[in-house]
C-alpha positions as MATLAB code, in Angstrom:
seq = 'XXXXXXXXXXXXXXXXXXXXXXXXXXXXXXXXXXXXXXXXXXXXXXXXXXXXXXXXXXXXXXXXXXXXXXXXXXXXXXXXXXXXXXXXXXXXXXXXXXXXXXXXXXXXXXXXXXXXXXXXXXXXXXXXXXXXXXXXXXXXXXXXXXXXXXXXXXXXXXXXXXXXXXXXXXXXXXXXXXXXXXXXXXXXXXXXXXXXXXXXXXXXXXXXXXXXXXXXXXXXXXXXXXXXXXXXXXXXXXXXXXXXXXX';
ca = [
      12.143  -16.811  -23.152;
      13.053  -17.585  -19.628;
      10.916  -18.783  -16.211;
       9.560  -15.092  -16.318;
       8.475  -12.721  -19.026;
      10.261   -9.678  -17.854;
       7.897   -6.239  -16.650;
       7.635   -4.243  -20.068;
       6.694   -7.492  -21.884;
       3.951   -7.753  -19.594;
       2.598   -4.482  -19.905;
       2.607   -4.284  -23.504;
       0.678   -7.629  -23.196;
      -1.817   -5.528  -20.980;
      -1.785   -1.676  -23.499;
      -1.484   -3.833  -27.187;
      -4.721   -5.661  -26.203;
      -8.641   -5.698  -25.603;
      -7.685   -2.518  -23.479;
      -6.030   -0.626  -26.374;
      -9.185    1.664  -27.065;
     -10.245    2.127  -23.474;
      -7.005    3.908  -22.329;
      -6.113    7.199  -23.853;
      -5.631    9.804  -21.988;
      -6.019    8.994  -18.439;
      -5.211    5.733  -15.820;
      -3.356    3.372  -18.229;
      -2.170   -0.231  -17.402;
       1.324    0.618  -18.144;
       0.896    3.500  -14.977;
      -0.487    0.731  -12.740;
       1.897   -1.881  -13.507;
       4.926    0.032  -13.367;
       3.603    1.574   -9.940;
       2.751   -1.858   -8.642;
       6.461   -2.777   -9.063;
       7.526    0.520   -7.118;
       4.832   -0.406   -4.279;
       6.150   -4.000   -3.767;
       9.908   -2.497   -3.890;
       9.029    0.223   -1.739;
       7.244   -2.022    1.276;
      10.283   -4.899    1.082;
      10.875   -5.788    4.614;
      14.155   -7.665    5.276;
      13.513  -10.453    8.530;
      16.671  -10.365   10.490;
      16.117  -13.706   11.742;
      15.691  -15.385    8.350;
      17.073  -12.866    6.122;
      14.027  -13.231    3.935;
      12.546  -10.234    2.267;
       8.882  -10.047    2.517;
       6.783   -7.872    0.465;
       3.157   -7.283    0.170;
       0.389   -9.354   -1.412;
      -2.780   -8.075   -1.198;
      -3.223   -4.542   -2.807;
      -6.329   -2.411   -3.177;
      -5.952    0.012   -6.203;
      -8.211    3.205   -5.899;
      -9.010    5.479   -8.719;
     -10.591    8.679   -8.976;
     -14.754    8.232   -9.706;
     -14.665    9.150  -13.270;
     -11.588    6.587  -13.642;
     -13.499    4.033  -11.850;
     -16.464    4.080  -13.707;
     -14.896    3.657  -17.076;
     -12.990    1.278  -16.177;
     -15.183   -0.663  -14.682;
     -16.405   -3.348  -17.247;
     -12.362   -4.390  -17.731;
     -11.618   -4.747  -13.517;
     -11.512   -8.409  -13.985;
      -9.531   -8.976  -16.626;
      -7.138   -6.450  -15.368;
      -7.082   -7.330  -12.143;
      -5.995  -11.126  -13.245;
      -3.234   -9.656  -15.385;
      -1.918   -7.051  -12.335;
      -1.970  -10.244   -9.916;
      -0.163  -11.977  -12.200;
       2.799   -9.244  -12.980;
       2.778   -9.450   -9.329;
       3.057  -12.652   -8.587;
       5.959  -12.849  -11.286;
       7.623   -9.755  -10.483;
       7.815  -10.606   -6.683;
       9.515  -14.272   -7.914;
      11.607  -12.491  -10.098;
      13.278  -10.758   -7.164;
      13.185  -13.053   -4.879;
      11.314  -11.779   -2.437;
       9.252  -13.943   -0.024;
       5.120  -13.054    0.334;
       3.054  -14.423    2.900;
       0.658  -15.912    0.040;
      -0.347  -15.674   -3.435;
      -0.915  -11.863   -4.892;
      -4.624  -10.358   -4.711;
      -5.412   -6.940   -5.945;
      -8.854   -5.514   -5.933;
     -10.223   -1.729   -7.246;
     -11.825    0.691   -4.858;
     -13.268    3.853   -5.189;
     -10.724    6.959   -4.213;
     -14.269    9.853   -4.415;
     -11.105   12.553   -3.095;
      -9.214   11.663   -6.528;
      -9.167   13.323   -9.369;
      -9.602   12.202  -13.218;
      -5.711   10.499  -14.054;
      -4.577   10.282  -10.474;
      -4.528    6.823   -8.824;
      -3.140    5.329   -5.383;
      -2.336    2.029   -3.953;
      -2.617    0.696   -0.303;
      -0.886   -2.742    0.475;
      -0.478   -5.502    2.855;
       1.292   -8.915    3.706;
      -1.524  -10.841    4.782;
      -3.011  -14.702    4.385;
      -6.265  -13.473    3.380;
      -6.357  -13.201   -0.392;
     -10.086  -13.896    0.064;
     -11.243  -11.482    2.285;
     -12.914   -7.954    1.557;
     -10.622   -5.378    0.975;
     -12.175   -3.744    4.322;
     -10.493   -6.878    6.373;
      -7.663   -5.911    5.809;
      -5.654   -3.451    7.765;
      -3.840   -0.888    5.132;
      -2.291    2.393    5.476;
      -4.650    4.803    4.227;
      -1.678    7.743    4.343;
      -0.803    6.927    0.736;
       0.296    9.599   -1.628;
      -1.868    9.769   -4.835;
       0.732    8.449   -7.793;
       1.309   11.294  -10.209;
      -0.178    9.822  -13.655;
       1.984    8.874  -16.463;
      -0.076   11.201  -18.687;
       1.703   14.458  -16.674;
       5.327   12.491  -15.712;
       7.312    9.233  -16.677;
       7.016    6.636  -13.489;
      10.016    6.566  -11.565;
      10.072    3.074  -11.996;
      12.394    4.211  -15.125;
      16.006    4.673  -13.689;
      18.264    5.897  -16.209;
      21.831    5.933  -16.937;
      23.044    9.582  -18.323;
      26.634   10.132  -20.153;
      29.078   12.834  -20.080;
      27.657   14.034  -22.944;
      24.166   13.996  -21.950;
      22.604   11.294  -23.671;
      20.121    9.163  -21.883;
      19.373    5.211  -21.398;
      16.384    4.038  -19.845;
      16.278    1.667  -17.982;
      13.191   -0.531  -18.300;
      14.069   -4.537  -17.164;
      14.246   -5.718  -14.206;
      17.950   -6.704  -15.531;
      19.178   -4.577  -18.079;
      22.597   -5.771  -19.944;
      25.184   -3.138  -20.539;
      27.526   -3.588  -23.529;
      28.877   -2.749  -26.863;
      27.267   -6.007  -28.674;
      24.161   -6.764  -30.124;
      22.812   -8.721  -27.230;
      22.888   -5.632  -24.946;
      19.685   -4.110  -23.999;
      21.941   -0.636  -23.538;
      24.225   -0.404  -26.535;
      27.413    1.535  -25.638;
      29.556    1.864  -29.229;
      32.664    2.085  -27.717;
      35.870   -0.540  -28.449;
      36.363   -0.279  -24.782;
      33.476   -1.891  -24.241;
      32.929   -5.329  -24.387;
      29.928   -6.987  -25.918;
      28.093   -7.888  -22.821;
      29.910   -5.439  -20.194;
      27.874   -5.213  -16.740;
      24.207   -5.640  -16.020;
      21.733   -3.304  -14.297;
      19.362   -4.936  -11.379;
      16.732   -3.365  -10.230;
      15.173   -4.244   -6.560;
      14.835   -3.129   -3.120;
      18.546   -2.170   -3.746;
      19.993   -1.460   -7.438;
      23.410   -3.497   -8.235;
      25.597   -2.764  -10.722;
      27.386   -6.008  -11.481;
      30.511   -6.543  -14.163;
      30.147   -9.159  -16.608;
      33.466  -10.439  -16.992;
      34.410   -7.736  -18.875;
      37.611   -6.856  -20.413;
      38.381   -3.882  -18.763;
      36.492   -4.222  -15.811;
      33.730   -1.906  -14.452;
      34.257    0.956  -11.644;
      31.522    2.376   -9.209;
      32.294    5.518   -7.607;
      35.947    5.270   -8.473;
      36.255    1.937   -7.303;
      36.429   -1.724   -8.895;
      33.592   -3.329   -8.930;
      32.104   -7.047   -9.236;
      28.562   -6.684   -7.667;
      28.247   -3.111   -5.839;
      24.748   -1.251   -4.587;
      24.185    1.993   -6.923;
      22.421    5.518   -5.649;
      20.756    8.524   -7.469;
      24.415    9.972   -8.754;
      26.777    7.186   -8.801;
      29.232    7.365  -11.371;
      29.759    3.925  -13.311;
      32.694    3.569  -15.864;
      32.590    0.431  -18.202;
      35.992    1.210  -20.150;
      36.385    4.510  -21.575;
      33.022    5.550  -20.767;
      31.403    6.922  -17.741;
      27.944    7.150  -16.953;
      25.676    8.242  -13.903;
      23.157    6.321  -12.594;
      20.106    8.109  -12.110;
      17.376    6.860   -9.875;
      14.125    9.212  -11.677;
      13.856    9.725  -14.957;
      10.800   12.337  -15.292;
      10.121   13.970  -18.395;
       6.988   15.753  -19.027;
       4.953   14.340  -21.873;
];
């Protein structure tokens, strides 16, 4: 395995384990992982003077009362393995924070049972209460993955309908067994392009064969948006930013 174990590996760390039998039906792990990826994404600032992207680091999860109170007895142990996805995810991409991650739970008394939200800031004081810190309390409540899928789920949707997920933070496209979205198509090559996911999402060709088109137009490494078309070979695909499915 590389430097980094990559987002899903994490969470399934987080739902396979002492949590298992405390999480049914309600506020999950996976929900506040995948939504502490979109958070971090979501608040990337780019500094024009040093073309660094800074992101948040301290983050203050609130949960509805009933949430809170169950989950109470596992806030440490969660809260070490959320800091760390953080921490990891934020390296992953590259982005710069102003100090090491630190998440803490609060109580949300306006939220209901399922629904969670999370307020976030750049700030050197990992230390501090969570009142010392100046966040934005105009936060929409996350939807829980018990009603939707997260939107941290892109997808990439054929001509015939059928669906791929996209769950890495890089996803490989290709026709081999090595490809984390199998396309069975002798147009194909084994490893074909790769899907990045970040404050932007790149599409970018892996040496492929016969070469990978965004939008109609050749492409080596090229931003994607909700409805680009991509065509690796024969096959074209369109790159959807949501994929929400009701469960």
């Amino acid at each position: 395995m590389g430097l980094l174990e990559n987002l899903e590996q994490r969470l399934d760390r987080i739902v396979n384990g002492s949590f298992s039998k405390a999480f049914k039906s309600e506020v999950q792990p996976v929900e506040l992982g995948a939504a502490l990826q979109q958070e971090i994404d979501n608040r990337a600032e780019t500094v024009t003077v040093t073309g660094q992207t800074v992101v948040p680091n301290i983050f203050i999860i609130e949960l509805g009362s009933v949430d809170y109170d169950r989950l109470t007895p596992y806030f440490e142990t969660l809260c070490a393995e959320l800091t760390a996805l953080a921490d990891q995810y934020s390296n992953e991409q590259r982005y710069t924070t102003v100090d090491s991650s630190h998440i803490t739970f609060d109580l949300g008394s306006v939220l209901e049972t399922g629904v969670f939200r999370i307020r976030s800031a750049a700030a050197t004081k990992p230390h501090d209460t969570p009142e010392a810190v100046s966040l934005d309390p105009d936060i929409t409540p996350q939807v829980p993955m018990s009603s939707f899928a997260m939107a941290a789920s892109p997808c990439l949707v054929s001509i015939s309908g059928e669906e791929f997920k996209i769950t890495k933070s890089v996803s490989n496209v290709g026709r081999g067994d090595g490809a984390d979205i199998q396309i069975d198509d002798a147009s194909v090559s084994r490893l074909h392009c790769a899907i990045v996911l970040g404050s932007d999402v790149v599409v970018r060709d892996l040496g492929s064969t016969n070469g990978t088109l965004v939008d109609g137009i050749r492409a080596t490494e090229t931003v994607v948006r909700d409805g680009s078309i991509i065509k690796i070979g024969n096959i074209t695909l369109t790159y959807k930013s949501q994929w929400l499915s009701h469960v």
